[in-house]
Amino acid sequence: NFLNIVTQDLSDTTCTFPVLKFDLVFNLASYVTSERTLDNLTSHIANSFLSTKNLLQFSSTHGVSKFIQVGTIEEYGSGHSPFTETQREQPISPYSMCKVASTYCALLYAHLSSMKISVVRSAAVFGPRQVRGMLVSNLMNACIEKKNFPMNKGEQVRDFLYVKDLVNGLLLIGACESSNGEILNLGSNNGYLVKNIAATIVKLMGN
Protein backbone atom coordinates (compact mmCIF):
# COMPACT_ATOMS: atom_id res chain seq x y z
CA ASN A 1 0.00 0.00 0.00
CA PHE A 2 2.88 2.31 -0.74
CA LEU A 3 3.52 4.32 -3.89
CA ASN A 4 6.89 5.93 -4.56
CA ILE A 5 7.02 8.00 -7.76
CA VAL A 6 10.45 8.49 -9.31
CA THR A 7 10.87 10.51 -12.50
CA GLN A 8 13.56 9.34 -14.92
CA ASP A 9 14.47 9.81 -18.57
CA LEU A 10 14.61 6.19 -19.71
CA SER A 11 16.17 7.17 -23.04
CA ASP A 12 19.24 8.24 -21.04
CA THR A 13 21.64 5.30 -20.66
CA THR A 14 22.92 6.74 -17.37
CA CYS A 15 19.52 6.71 -15.64
CA THR A 16 19.53 4.84 -12.34
CA PHE A 17 17.21 4.04 -9.45
CA PRO A 18 19.76 4.00 -6.63
CA VAL A 19 17.43 3.80 -3.62
CA LEU A 20 14.92 1.24 -4.90
CA LYS A 21 14.88 -2.54 -5.26
CA PHE A 22 12.60 -4.11 -7.86
CA ASP A 23 11.37 -7.69 -8.11
CA LEU A 24 8.95 -7.14 -10.98
CA VAL A 25 8.92 -4.50 -13.71
CA PHE A 26 5.99 -3.59 -15.96
CA ASN A 27 7.24 -1.46 -18.85
CA LEU A 28 4.48 0.74 -20.26
CA ALA A 29 6.82 3.60 -21.16
CA SER A 30 6.32 4.70 -24.75
CA TYR A 31 5.74 7.63 -27.05
CA VAL A 32 2.14 6.92 -28.06
CA THR A 33 0.63 8.28 -31.24
CA SER A 34 -1.21 6.67 -34.12
CA GLU A 35 0.21 9.10 -36.68
CA ARG A 36 1.45 7.39 -39.83
CA THR A 37 4.25 9.79 -40.65
CA LEU A 38 8.02 9.62 -40.48
CA ASP A 39 8.27 13.11 -38.96
CA ASN A 40 8.54 11.82 -35.39
CA LEU A 41 10.48 8.62 -36.06
CA THR A 42 13.52 9.76 -34.06
CA SER A 43 11.34 10.55 -31.04
CA HIS A 44 9.69 7.14 -31.26
CA ILE A 45 13.04 5.37 -31.42
CA ALA A 46 14.36 7.28 -28.39
CA ASN A 47 11.22 7.13 -26.26
CA SER A 48 9.93 3.68 -27.16
CA PHE A 49 12.73 1.40 -28.33
CA LEU A 50 15.79 2.88 -26.60
CA SER A 51 13.91 3.41 -23.35
CA THR A 52 12.90 -0.26 -23.40
CA LYS A 53 16.45 -1.40 -24.16
CA ASN A 54 17.86 0.73 -21.35
CA LEU A 55 15.25 -0.47 -18.86
CA LEU A 56 15.90 -4.09 -19.82
CA GLN A 57 19.62 -3.57 -19.28
CA PHE A 58 19.09 -1.89 -15.92
CA SER A 59 16.65 -4.60 -14.80
CA SER A 60 18.96 -7.40 -15.91
CA THR A 61 21.93 -6.03 -13.97
CA HIS A 62 19.99 -5.13 -10.81
CA GLY A 63 18.36 -8.42 -9.91
CA VAL A 64 14.87 -7.97 -11.33
CA SER A 65 13.28 -11.42 -11.42
CA LYS A 66 10.59 -10.75 -14.02
CA PHE A 67 10.02 -8.11 -16.69
CA ILE A 68 6.69 -7.53 -18.45
CA GLN A 69 7.05 -5.69 -21.76
CA VAL A 70 3.73 -4.09 -22.69
CA GLY A 71 3.36 -3.87 -26.45
CA THR A 72 0.34 -3.16 -28.59
CA ILE A 73 -2.06 -4.99 -30.85
CA GLU A 74 -1.05 -2.43 -33.47
CA GLU A 75 2.13 -4.45 -33.97
CA TYR A 76 0.02 -6.68 -36.24
CA GLY A 77 -0.92 -3.64 -38.33
CA SER A 78 -3.14 -4.41 -41.27
CA GLY A 79 -2.76 -8.16 -40.83
CA HIS A 80 -5.70 -10.55 -40.80
CA SER A 81 -7.84 -10.47 -37.66
CA PRO A 82 -8.44 -11.99 -35.19
CA PHE A 83 -4.75 -11.62 -34.42
CA THR A 84 -2.73 -14.55 -33.07
CA GLU A 85 0.59 -14.54 -31.25
CA THR A 86 2.29 -16.52 -34.03
CA GLN A 87 1.15 -14.07 -36.70
CA ARG A 88 3.82 -12.05 -38.51
CA GLU A 89 3.91 -8.40 -37.49
CA GLN A 90 3.10 -5.71 -40.05
CA PRO A 91 3.87 -2.36 -38.37
CA ILE A 92 2.15 0.55 -40.09
CA SER A 93 3.47 3.49 -38.06
CA PRO A 94 6.65 4.56 -36.23
CA TYR A 95 4.85 3.70 -32.98
CA SER A 96 4.05 0.12 -33.98
CA MET A 97 7.46 -0.38 -35.60
CA CYS A 98 9.25 0.61 -32.38
CA LYS A 99 6.92 -1.60 -30.38
CA VAL A 100 7.85 -4.58 -32.60
CA ALA A 101 11.54 -3.78 -32.12
CA SER A 102 10.98 -3.55 -28.35
CA THR A 103 9.20 -6.92 -28.38
CA TYR A 104 12.16 -8.67 -29.93
CA CYS A 105 14.64 -6.83 -27.75
CA ALA A 106 12.75 -8.15 -24.73
CA LEU A 107 12.66 -11.68 -26.13
CA LEU A 108 16.40 -11.48 -26.78
CA TYR A 109 16.94 -10.70 -23.11
CA ALA A 110 14.68 -13.64 -22.27
CA HIS A 111 17.07 -15.92 -24.17
CA LEU A 112 20.38 -14.38 -23.14
CA SER A 113 19.81 -13.32 -19.52
CA SER A 114 18.48 -14.98 -16.40
CA MET A 115 15.54 -12.59 -16.22
CA LYS A 116 12.05 -13.98 -16.82
CA ILE A 117 10.28 -11.95 -19.50
CA SER A 118 6.80 -11.86 -21.02
CA VAL A 119 5.47 -9.64 -23.80
CA VAL A 120 1.84 -8.52 -23.61
CA ARG A 121 0.04 -7.08 -26.63
CA SER A 122 -3.21 -5.54 -25.47
CA ALA A 123 -6.31 -4.71 -27.46
CA ALA A 124 -7.36 -1.06 -27.77
CA VAL A 125 -7.56 0.16 -24.18
CA PHE A 126 -10.16 2.67 -22.96
CA GLY A 127 -11.20 4.03 -19.61
CA PRO A 128 -11.07 6.97 -17.18
CA ARG A 129 -8.39 9.63 -17.65
CA GLN A 130 -7.41 8.43 -21.10
CA VAL A 131 -5.63 11.17 -23.00
CA ARG A 132 -6.73 12.30 -26.42
CA GLY A 133 -5.34 10.49 -29.40
CA MET A 134 -7.36 7.27 -29.24
CA LEU A 135 -10.72 6.48 -30.82
CA VAL A 136 -12.88 6.32 -27.69
CA SER A 137 -11.42 9.38 -25.97
CA ASN A 138 -11.35 11.41 -29.18
CA LEU A 139 -14.96 10.61 -30.01
CA MET A 140 -16.20 11.28 -26.48
CA ASN A 141 -14.45 14.65 -26.45
CA ALA A 142 -15.96 15.50 -29.84
CA CYS A 143 -19.41 14.70 -28.43
CA ILE A 144 -18.81 16.83 -25.35
CA GLU A 145 -17.62 19.74 -27.48
CA LYS A 146 -20.44 19.25 -30.02
CA LYS A 147 -17.96 18.90 -32.87
CA ASN A 148 -18.03 16.76 -35.99
CA PHE A 149 -15.84 13.68 -35.80
CA PRO A 150 -14.10 12.79 -39.08
CA MET A 151 -13.46 9.07 -39.53
CA ASN A 152 -13.40 6.42 -42.24
CA LYS A 153 -16.27 4.00 -42.86
CA GLY A 154 -15.34 2.08 -39.71
CA GLU A 155 -15.51 -1.36 -41.29
CA GLN A 156 -12.47 -2.57 -39.34
CA VAL A 157 -13.06 -5.19 -36.67
CA ARG A 158 -11.28 -4.38 -33.41
CA ASP A 159 -11.21 -5.66 -29.85
CA PHE A 160 -11.50 -3.20 -26.96
CA LEU A 161 -10.26 -3.65 -23.40
CA TYR A 162 -11.30 -1.69 -20.32
CA VAL A 163 -8.31 -0.34 -18.40
CA LYS A 164 -9.12 -2.25 -15.17
CA ASP A 165 -9.23 -5.50 -17.15
CA LEU A 166 -5.82 -4.63 -18.61
CA VAL A 167 -4.39 -4.13 -15.11
CA ASN A 168 -5.86 -7.42 -13.87
CA GLY A 169 -4.47 -9.23 -16.91
CA LEU A 170 -1.00 -7.77 -16.42
CA LEU A 171 -0.95 -8.79 -12.75
CA LEU A 172 -2.00 -12.35 -13.64
CA ILE A 173 0.70 -12.60 -16.30
CA GLY A 174 3.26 -11.22 -13.87
CA ALA A 175 2.42 -14.05 -11.46
CA CYS A 176 2.26 -16.79 -14.12
CA GLU A 177 5.39 -18.89 -14.55
CA SER A 178 4.21 -20.44 -17.83
CA SER A 179 4.13 -16.99 -19.46
CA ASN A 180 7.91 -16.66 -19.39
CA GLY A 181 9.43 -16.08 -22.83
CA GLU A 182 6.00 -15.80 -24.42
CA ILE A 183 4.05 -13.21 -26.40
CA LEU A 184 0.48 -12.98 -25.13
CA ASN A 185 -2.39 -11.09 -26.73
CA LEU A 186 -4.68 -9.60 -24.09
CA GLY A 187 -8.24 -8.66 -24.97
CA SER A 188 -11.91 -9.43 -24.49
CA ASN A 189 -11.92 -12.07 -27.26
CA ASN A 190 -14.74 -10.16 -28.96
CA GLY A 191 -14.49 -8.28 -32.24
CA TYR A 192 -16.51 -5.13 -32.87
CA LEU A 193 -16.97 -3.05 -35.98
CA VAL A 194 -15.42 0.35 -35.32
CA LYS A 195 -18.50 2.07 -36.80
CA ASN A 196 -20.74 0.25 -34.29
CA ILE A 197 -18.52 1.31 -31.39
CA ALA A 198 -18.68 4.90 -32.65
CA ALA A 199 -22.48 4.76 -33.00
CA THR A 200 -22.84 3.37 -29.45
CA ILE A 201 -20.67 6.12 -27.98
CA VAL A 202 -22.58 8.83 -29.82
CA LYS A 203 -25.90 7.40 -28.60
CA LEU A 204 -24.74 7.10 -24.98
CA MET A 205 -23.37 10.65 -25.07
CA GLY A 206 -26.80 11.91 -26.15
CA ASN A 207 -25.68 13.27 -29.51
Short mmCIF file of N, CA and C in Angstrom, two decimals, residues 3-154:
data_model
loop_
_atom_site.label_atom_id
_atom_site.label_comp_id
_atom_site.label_asym_id
_atom_site.label_seq_id
_atom_site.Cartn_x
_atom_site.Cartn_y
_atom_site.Cartn_z
N LEU A 3 3.19 3.89 -2.54
CA LEU A 3 3.52 4.32 -3.89
C LEU A 3 4.65 5.33 -3.82
N ASN A 4 5.74 5.03 -4.50
CA ASN A 4 6.89 5.93 -4.56
C ASN A 4 7.11 6.30 -6.02
N ILE A 5 6.89 7.55 -6.37
CA ILE A 5 7.02 8.00 -7.76
C ILE A 5 8.40 8.58 -7.98
N VAL A 6 9.12 8.01 -8.95
CA VAL A 6 10.45 8.49 -9.31
C VAL A 6 10.42 8.87 -10.78
N THR A 7 10.87 10.05 -11.12
CA THR A 7 10.87 10.51 -12.50
C THR A 7 12.26 10.31 -13.10
N GLN A 8 12.30 9.61 -14.24
CA GLN A 8 13.56 9.34 -14.92
C GLN A 8 13.38 9.45 -16.42
N ASP A 9 14.44 9.83 -17.12
CA ASP A 9 14.47 9.81 -18.57
C ASP A 9 15.03 8.47 -19.00
N LEU A 10 14.17 7.55 -19.39
CA LEU A 10 14.61 6.19 -19.71
C LEU A 10 15.40 6.12 -21.01
N SER A 11 15.36 7.16 -21.82
CA SER A 11 16.17 7.17 -23.04
C SER A 11 17.63 7.50 -22.74
N ASP A 12 17.89 7.90 -21.49
CA ASP A 12 19.24 8.24 -21.04
C ASP A 12 19.90 6.98 -20.48
N THR A 13 21.00 6.55 -21.08
CA THR A 13 21.64 5.30 -20.66
C THR A 13 22.23 5.39 -19.26
N THR A 14 22.35 6.60 -18.71
CA THR A 14 22.92 6.74 -17.37
C THR A 14 21.85 6.78 -16.28
N CYS A 15 20.58 6.62 -16.64
CA CYS A 15 19.52 6.71 -15.64
C CYS A 15 19.66 5.55 -14.65
N THR A 16 19.44 5.85 -13.39
CA THR A 16 19.53 4.84 -12.34
C THR A 16 18.41 5.04 -11.33
N PHE A 17 18.18 3.99 -10.54
CA PHE A 17 17.21 4.04 -9.45
C PHE A 17 17.94 3.59 -8.18
N PRO A 18 18.81 4.45 -7.65
CA PRO A 18 19.76 4.00 -6.63
C PRO A 18 19.15 3.58 -5.30
N VAL A 19 17.96 4.07 -4.96
CA VAL A 19 17.43 3.80 -3.62
C VAL A 19 16.32 2.75 -3.63
N LEU A 20 16.05 2.17 -4.80
CA LEU A 20 14.92 1.24 -4.90
C LEU A 20 15.37 -0.15 -5.33
N LYS A 21 14.65 -1.16 -4.88
CA LYS A 21 14.88 -2.54 -5.26
C LYS A 21 13.61 -3.08 -5.90
N PHE A 22 13.75 -3.62 -7.12
CA PHE A 22 12.60 -4.11 -7.86
C PHE A 22 12.64 -5.62 -7.99
N ASP A 23 11.50 -6.26 -7.82
CA ASP A 23 11.37 -7.69 -8.11
C ASP A 23 10.69 -7.91 -9.46
N LEU A 24 9.77 -7.00 -9.78
CA LEU A 24 8.95 -7.14 -10.98
C LEU A 24 8.80 -5.78 -11.65
N VAL A 25 9.03 -5.75 -12.96
CA VAL A 25 8.92 -4.50 -13.71
C VAL A 25 7.87 -4.65 -14.80
N PHE A 26 6.95 -3.69 -14.85
CA PHE A 26 5.99 -3.59 -15.96
C PHE A 26 6.39 -2.37 -16.78
N ASN A 27 6.80 -2.58 -18.02
CA ASN A 27 7.24 -1.46 -18.85
C ASN A 27 6.12 -0.99 -19.77
N LEU A 28 5.49 0.13 -19.41
CA LEU A 28 4.48 0.74 -20.26
C LEU A 28 4.98 2.05 -20.87
N ALA A 29 6.27 2.34 -20.66
CA ALA A 29 6.82 3.60 -21.16
C ALA A 29 6.87 3.59 -22.68
N SER A 30 6.33 4.63 -23.29
CA SER A 30 6.32 4.70 -24.75
C SER A 30 5.84 6.08 -25.20
N TYR A 31 6.26 6.43 -26.39
CA TYR A 31 5.74 7.63 -27.05
C TYR A 31 4.56 7.17 -27.90
N VAL A 32 3.35 7.48 -27.44
CA VAL A 32 2.14 6.92 -28.06
C VAL A 32 1.49 7.91 -29.00
N THR A 33 1.39 7.53 -30.25
CA THR A 33 0.63 8.28 -31.24
C THR A 33 0.34 7.35 -32.40
N SER A 34 -0.83 7.52 -33.00
CA SER A 34 -1.21 6.67 -34.12
C SER A 34 -0.86 7.30 -35.47
N GLU A 35 -0.13 8.41 -35.44
CA GLU A 35 0.21 9.10 -36.68
C GLU A 35 1.07 8.23 -37.59
N ARG A 36 0.69 8.17 -38.85
CA ARG A 36 1.45 7.39 -39.83
C ARG A 36 2.31 8.33 -40.66
N THR A 37 3.33 8.87 -40.01
CA THR A 37 4.25 9.79 -40.65
C THR A 37 5.63 9.54 -40.10
N LEU A 38 6.65 9.82 -40.91
CA LEU A 38 8.02 9.62 -40.48
C LEU A 38 8.58 10.83 -39.72
N ASP A 39 7.78 11.87 -39.57
CA ASP A 39 8.27 13.11 -38.96
C ASP A 39 8.80 12.90 -37.55
N ASN A 40 8.16 12.01 -36.78
CA ASN A 40 8.54 11.82 -35.39
C ASN A 40 9.25 10.50 -35.15
N LEU A 41 9.84 9.92 -36.20
CA LEU A 41 10.48 8.62 -36.06
C LEU A 41 11.59 8.63 -35.02
N THR A 42 12.41 9.67 -35.02
CA THR A 42 13.52 9.76 -34.06
C THR A 42 13.01 9.77 -32.63
N SER A 43 11.93 10.51 -32.38
CA SER A 43 11.34 10.55 -31.04
C SER A 43 10.81 9.19 -30.63
N HIS A 44 10.21 8.48 -31.57
CA HIS A 44 9.69 7.14 -31.26
C HIS A 44 10.84 6.20 -30.92
N ILE A 45 11.91 6.25 -31.68
CA ILE A 45 13.04 5.37 -31.42
C ILE A 45 13.62 5.64 -30.03
N ALA A 46 13.78 6.92 -29.69
CA ALA A 46 14.36 7.28 -28.39
C ALA A 46 13.44 6.93 -27.24
N ASN A 47 12.14 7.24 -27.38
CA ASN A 47 11.22 7.13 -26.26
C ASN A 47 10.45 5.82 -26.18
N SER A 48 10.57 4.99 -27.20
CA SER A 48 9.93 3.68 -27.16
C SER A 48 10.97 2.57 -27.16
N PHE A 49 11.77 2.49 -28.23
CA PHE A 49 12.73 1.40 -28.33
C PHE A 49 13.92 1.55 -27.38
N LEU A 50 14.60 2.70 -27.44
CA LEU A 50 15.79 2.88 -26.60
C LEU A 50 15.46 2.88 -25.11
N SER A 51 14.31 3.43 -24.76
CA SER A 51 13.91 3.41 -23.35
C SER A 51 13.69 1.98 -22.87
N THR A 52 13.10 1.14 -23.75
CA THR A 52 12.90 -0.26 -23.40
C THR A 52 14.23 -0.99 -23.27
N LYS A 53 15.13 -0.76 -24.22
CA LYS A 53 16.45 -1.40 -24.16
C LYS A 53 17.19 -1.01 -22.90
N ASN A 54 17.16 0.27 -22.54
CA ASN A 54 17.86 0.73 -21.35
C ASN A 54 17.25 0.15 -20.07
N LEU A 55 15.91 0.07 -20.04
CA LEU A 55 15.25 -0.47 -18.86
C LEU A 55 15.50 -1.97 -18.72
N LEU A 56 15.55 -2.67 -19.85
CA LEU A 56 15.90 -4.09 -19.82
C LEU A 56 17.31 -4.29 -19.28
N GLN A 57 18.23 -3.46 -19.74
CA GLN A 57 19.62 -3.57 -19.28
C GLN A 57 19.72 -3.29 -17.79
N PHE A 58 19.07 -2.23 -17.34
CA PHE A 58 19.09 -1.89 -15.92
C PHE A 58 18.48 -3.02 -15.09
N SER A 59 17.34 -3.54 -15.54
CA SER A 59 16.65 -4.60 -14.80
C SER A 59 17.49 -5.86 -14.74
N SER A 60 18.15 -6.19 -15.85
CA SER A 60 18.96 -7.40 -15.91
C SER A 60 20.15 -7.34 -14.96
N THR A 61 20.73 -6.16 -14.80
CA THR A 61 21.93 -6.03 -13.97
C THR A 61 21.62 -5.68 -12.51
N HIS A 62 20.34 -5.50 -12.18
CA HIS A 62 19.99 -5.13 -10.81
C HIS A 62 19.02 -6.13 -10.17
N GLY A 63 19.05 -7.35 -10.62
CA GLY A 63 18.36 -8.42 -9.91
C GLY A 63 16.86 -8.49 -10.07
N VAL A 64 16.31 -7.85 -11.10
CA VAL A 64 14.87 -7.97 -11.33
C VAL A 64 14.56 -9.40 -11.77
N SER A 65 13.58 -10.02 -11.13
CA SER A 65 13.28 -11.42 -11.42
C SER A 65 12.39 -11.60 -12.64
N LYS A 66 11.48 -10.62 -12.86
CA LYS A 66 10.59 -10.75 -14.02
C LYS A 66 10.30 -9.38 -14.62
N PHE A 67 10.22 -9.35 -15.94
CA PHE A 67 10.02 -8.11 -16.69
C PHE A 67 8.85 -8.32 -17.64
N ILE A 68 7.85 -7.46 -17.56
CA ILE A 68 6.69 -7.53 -18.45
C ILE A 68 6.79 -6.38 -19.45
N GLN A 69 7.01 -6.69 -20.70
CA GLN A 69 7.05 -5.69 -21.76
C GLN A 69 5.64 -5.53 -22.32
N VAL A 70 5.09 -4.33 -22.20
CA VAL A 70 3.73 -4.09 -22.69
C VAL A 70 3.80 -3.51 -24.09
N GLY A 71 3.38 -4.30 -25.06
CA GLY A 71 3.36 -3.87 -26.45
C GLY A 71 1.98 -3.37 -26.84
N THR A 72 1.63 -3.63 -28.08
CA THR A 72 0.34 -3.16 -28.59
C THR A 72 -0.16 -4.07 -29.68
N ILE A 73 -1.46 -4.18 -29.79
CA ILE A 73 -2.06 -4.99 -30.85
C ILE A 73 -1.77 -4.38 -32.22
N GLU A 74 -1.37 -3.10 -32.21
CA GLU A 74 -1.05 -2.43 -33.47
C GLU A 74 0.21 -3.00 -34.12
N GLU A 75 0.96 -3.80 -33.39
CA GLU A 75 2.13 -4.45 -33.97
C GLU A 75 1.74 -5.34 -35.14
N TYR A 76 0.50 -5.84 -35.14
CA TYR A 76 0.02 -6.68 -36.24
C TYR A 76 -0.44 -5.85 -37.44
N GLY A 77 -0.60 -4.55 -37.23
CA GLY A 77 -0.92 -3.64 -38.33
C GLY A 77 -2.16 -4.02 -39.09
N SER A 78 -2.01 -4.11 -40.39
CA SER A 78 -3.14 -4.41 -41.27
C SER A 78 -3.28 -5.91 -41.52
N GLY A 79 -2.66 -6.72 -40.68
CA GLY A 79 -2.76 -8.16 -40.83
C GLY A 79 -4.17 -8.67 -40.59
N HIS A 80 -4.37 -9.94 -40.92
CA HIS A 80 -5.70 -10.55 -40.80
C HIS A 80 -6.09 -10.68 -39.33
N SER A 81 -7.32 -10.31 -39.02
CA SER A 81 -7.84 -10.47 -37.66
C SER A 81 -8.87 -11.61 -37.63
N PRO A 82 -9.05 -12.29 -36.49
CA PRO A 82 -8.44 -11.99 -35.19
C PRO A 82 -6.95 -12.31 -35.17
N PHE A 83 -6.19 -11.48 -34.45
CA PHE A 83 -4.75 -11.62 -34.42
C PHE A 83 -4.34 -12.77 -33.49
N THR A 84 -3.28 -13.48 -33.90
CA THR A 84 -2.73 -14.55 -33.07
C THR A 84 -1.27 -14.26 -32.77
N GLU A 85 -0.77 -14.82 -31.69
CA GLU A 85 0.59 -14.54 -31.25
C GLU A 85 1.65 -15.01 -32.24
N THR A 86 1.32 -16.00 -33.06
CA THR A 86 2.29 -16.52 -34.03
C THR A 86 2.24 -15.79 -35.37
N GLN A 87 1.35 -14.83 -35.47
CA GLN A 87 1.15 -14.07 -36.70
C GLN A 87 2.32 -13.11 -36.94
N ARG A 88 2.73 -12.97 -38.20
CA ARG A 88 3.82 -12.05 -38.51
C ARG A 88 3.36 -10.61 -38.32
N GLU A 89 4.23 -9.81 -37.71
CA GLU A 89 3.91 -8.40 -37.49
C GLU A 89 3.97 -7.62 -38.79
N GLN A 90 3.12 -6.60 -38.88
CA GLN A 90 3.10 -5.71 -40.05
C GLN A 90 2.96 -4.27 -39.55
N PRO A 91 3.99 -3.72 -38.92
CA PRO A 91 3.87 -2.36 -38.37
C PRO A 91 3.54 -1.34 -39.45
N ILE A 92 2.64 -0.41 -39.10
CA ILE A 92 2.15 0.55 -40.09
C ILE A 92 2.39 1.99 -39.64
N SER A 93 3.18 2.16 -38.58
CA SER A 93 3.47 3.49 -38.06
C SER A 93 4.79 3.43 -37.29
N PRO A 94 5.45 4.57 -37.06
CA PRO A 94 6.65 4.56 -36.23
C PRO A 94 6.38 3.96 -34.84
N TYR A 95 5.21 4.24 -34.28
CA TYR A 95 4.85 3.70 -32.98
C TYR A 95 4.85 2.18 -32.99
N SER A 96 4.13 1.58 -33.95
CA SER A 96 4.05 0.12 -33.98
C SER A 96 5.38 -0.51 -34.37
N MET A 97 6.15 0.15 -35.23
CA MET A 97 7.46 -0.38 -35.60
C MET A 97 8.38 -0.45 -34.39
N CYS A 98 8.40 0.61 -33.57
CA CYS A 98 9.25 0.61 -32.38
C CYS A 98 8.76 -0.38 -31.34
N LYS A 99 7.46 -0.60 -31.29
CA LYS A 99 6.92 -1.60 -30.38
C LYS A 99 7.36 -3.01 -30.80
N VAL A 100 7.38 -3.29 -32.11
CA VAL A 100 7.85 -4.58 -32.60
C VAL A 100 9.33 -4.76 -32.24
N ALA A 101 10.12 -3.72 -32.47
CA ALA A 101 11.54 -3.78 -32.12
C ALA A 101 11.72 -4.02 -30.62
N SER A 102 10.89 -3.37 -29.81
CA SER A 102 10.98 -3.55 -28.35
C SER A 102 10.59 -4.97 -27.95
N THR A 103 9.60 -5.53 -28.64
CA THR A 103 9.20 -6.92 -28.38
C THR A 103 10.37 -7.86 -28.54
N TYR A 104 11.09 -7.73 -29.66
CA TYR A 104 12.16 -8.67 -29.93
C TYR A 104 13.41 -8.37 -29.11
N CYS A 105 13.57 -7.14 -28.69
CA CYS A 105 14.64 -6.83 -27.75
C CYS A 105 14.37 -7.52 -26.42
N ALA A 106 13.12 -7.48 -25.97
CA ALA A 106 12.75 -8.15 -24.73
C ALA A 106 12.92 -9.66 -24.83
N LEU A 107 12.52 -10.24 -25.95
CA LEU A 107 12.66 -11.68 -26.13
C LEU A 107 14.13 -12.09 -26.22
N LEU A 108 14.97 -11.21 -26.75
CA LEU A 108 16.40 -11.48 -26.78
C LEU A 108 16.95 -11.57 -25.36
N TYR A 109 16.54 -10.64 -24.51
CA TYR A 109 16.94 -10.70 -23.11
C TYR A 109 16.41 -11.96 -22.43
N ALA A 110 15.23 -12.40 -22.84
CA ALA A 110 14.68 -13.64 -22.27
C ALA A 110 15.57 -14.83 -22.59
N HIS A 111 16.20 -14.81 -23.76
CA HIS A 111 17.07 -15.92 -24.17
C HIS A 111 18.48 -15.80 -23.59
N LEU A 112 18.97 -14.57 -23.46
CA LEU A 112 20.38 -14.38 -23.14
C LEU A 112 20.66 -13.92 -21.71
N SER A 113 19.62 -13.71 -20.92
CA SER A 113 19.81 -13.32 -19.52
C SER A 113 19.02 -14.27 -18.63
N SER A 114 19.20 -14.13 -17.34
CA SER A 114 18.48 -14.98 -16.40
C SER A 114 17.11 -14.42 -16.03
N MET A 115 16.80 -13.24 -16.56
CA MET A 115 15.54 -12.59 -16.22
C MET A 115 14.36 -13.25 -16.95
N LYS A 116 13.27 -13.44 -16.23
CA LYS A 116 12.05 -13.98 -16.82
C LYS A 116 11.29 -12.83 -17.49
N ILE A 117 10.88 -13.04 -18.73
CA ILE A 117 10.28 -11.95 -19.50
C ILE A 117 9.05 -12.44 -20.25
N SER A 118 8.00 -11.62 -20.22
CA SER A 118 6.80 -11.86 -21.02
C SER A 118 6.47 -10.60 -21.79
N VAL A 119 5.91 -10.76 -22.98
CA VAL A 119 5.47 -9.64 -23.80
C VAL A 119 3.95 -9.69 -23.90
N VAL A 120 3.30 -8.59 -23.57
CA VAL A 120 1.84 -8.52 -23.61
C VAL A 120 1.43 -7.52 -24.69
N ARG A 121 0.60 -7.97 -25.61
CA ARG A 121 0.04 -7.08 -26.63
C ARG A 121 -1.45 -6.92 -26.33
N SER A 122 -1.83 -5.74 -25.88
CA SER A 122 -3.21 -5.54 -25.47
C SER A 122 -4.06 -4.99 -26.62
N ALA A 123 -5.33 -5.30 -26.55
CA ALA A 123 -6.31 -4.71 -27.46
C ALA A 123 -6.40 -3.21 -27.17
N ALA A 124 -7.19 -2.51 -27.95
CA ALA A 124 -7.36 -1.06 -27.77
C ALA A 124 -7.94 -0.78 -26.38
N VAL A 125 -7.17 -0.08 -25.57
CA VAL A 125 -7.56 0.16 -24.18
C VAL A 125 -8.37 1.46 -24.08
N PHE A 126 -9.38 1.45 -23.21
CA PHE A 126 -10.16 2.67 -22.96
C PHE A 126 -10.50 2.71 -21.47
N GLY A 127 -10.80 3.90 -21.00
CA GLY A 127 -11.20 4.03 -19.61
C GLY A 127 -10.95 5.43 -19.08
N PRO A 128 -11.21 5.63 -17.80
CA PRO A 128 -11.07 6.97 -17.18
C PRO A 128 -9.67 7.55 -17.37
N ARG A 129 -9.63 8.86 -17.55
CA ARG A 129 -8.39 9.63 -17.65
C ARG A 129 -7.57 9.33 -18.91
N GLN A 130 -8.16 8.67 -19.87
CA GLN A 130 -7.41 8.43 -21.10
C GLN A 130 -7.19 9.74 -21.85
N VAL A 131 -5.96 9.94 -22.28
CA VAL A 131 -5.63 11.17 -23.00
C VAL A 131 -6.21 11.11 -24.41
N ARG A 132 -6.27 12.26 -25.03
CA ARG A 132 -6.73 12.30 -26.42
C ARG A 132 -5.72 11.61 -27.32
N GLY A 133 -6.22 11.17 -28.45
CA GLY A 133 -5.34 10.49 -29.40
C GLY A 133 -5.82 9.10 -29.75
N MET A 134 -6.79 8.59 -29.00
CA MET A 134 -7.36 7.27 -29.24
C MET A 134 -8.84 7.42 -29.61
N LEU A 135 -9.36 6.40 -30.27
CA LEU A 135 -10.72 6.48 -30.82
C LEU A 135 -11.75 6.86 -29.76
N VAL A 136 -11.82 6.10 -28.67
CA VAL A 136 -12.88 6.32 -27.69
C VAL A 136 -12.77 7.70 -27.06
N SER A 137 -11.57 8.07 -26.61
CA SER A 137 -11.42 9.38 -25.97
C SER A 137 -11.64 10.52 -26.95
N ASN A 138 -11.15 10.36 -28.17
CA ASN A 138 -11.35 11.41 -29.18
C ASN A 138 -12.83 11.61 -29.49
N LEU A 139 -13.55 10.51 -29.66
CA LEU A 139 -14.96 10.61 -30.01
C LEU A 139 -15.78 11.17 -28.85
N MET A 140 -15.46 10.75 -27.64
CA MET A 140 -16.20 11.28 -26.48
C MET A 140 -15.97 12.78 -26.33
N ASN A 141 -14.74 13.22 -26.53
CA ASN A 141 -14.45 14.65 -26.45
C ASN A 141 -15.17 15.42 -27.55
N ALA A 142 -15.24 14.84 -28.75
CA ALA A 142 -15.96 15.50 -29.84
C ALA A 142 -17.44 15.64 -29.49
N CYS A 143 -18.01 14.63 -28.84
CA CYS A 143 -19.41 14.70 -28.43
C CYS A 143 -19.62 15.77 -27.36
N ILE A 144 -18.71 15.83 -26.41
CA ILE A 144 -18.81 16.83 -25.35
C ILE A 144 -18.73 18.24 -25.92
N GLU A 145 -17.84 18.42 -26.90
CA GLU A 145 -17.62 19.74 -27.48
C GLU A 145 -18.56 20.03 -28.65
N LYS A 146 -19.47 19.09 -28.94
CA LYS A 146 -20.44 19.25 -30.02
C LYS A 146 -19.76 19.51 -31.37
N LYS A 147 -18.71 18.75 -31.62
CA LYS A 147 -17.96 18.90 -32.87
C LYS A 147 -18.14 17.68 -33.75
N ASN A 148 -18.02 17.89 -35.07
CA ASN A 148 -18.03 16.76 -35.99
C ASN A 148 -16.80 15.90 -35.76
N PHE A 149 -16.95 14.61 -36.01
CA PHE A 149 -15.84 13.68 -35.80
C PHE A 149 -15.51 12.99 -37.12
N PRO A 150 -14.45 13.42 -37.80
CA PRO A 150 -14.10 12.79 -39.08
C PRO A 150 -13.51 11.41 -38.88
N MET A 151 -14.01 10.43 -39.61
CA MET A 151 -13.46 9.07 -39.53
C MET A 151 -13.77 8.34 -40.83
N ASN A 152 -13.12 7.22 -41.04
CA ASN A 152 -13.40 6.42 -42.24
C ASN A 152 -14.71 5.66 -42.05
N LYS A 153 -14.99 4.71 -42.92
CA LYS A 153 -16.27 4.00 -42.86
C LYS A 153 -16.39 3.10 -41.63
N GLY A 154 -15.28 2.85 -40.95
CA GLY A 154 -15.34 2.08 -39.71
C GLY A 154 -15.66 0.61 -39.90
#
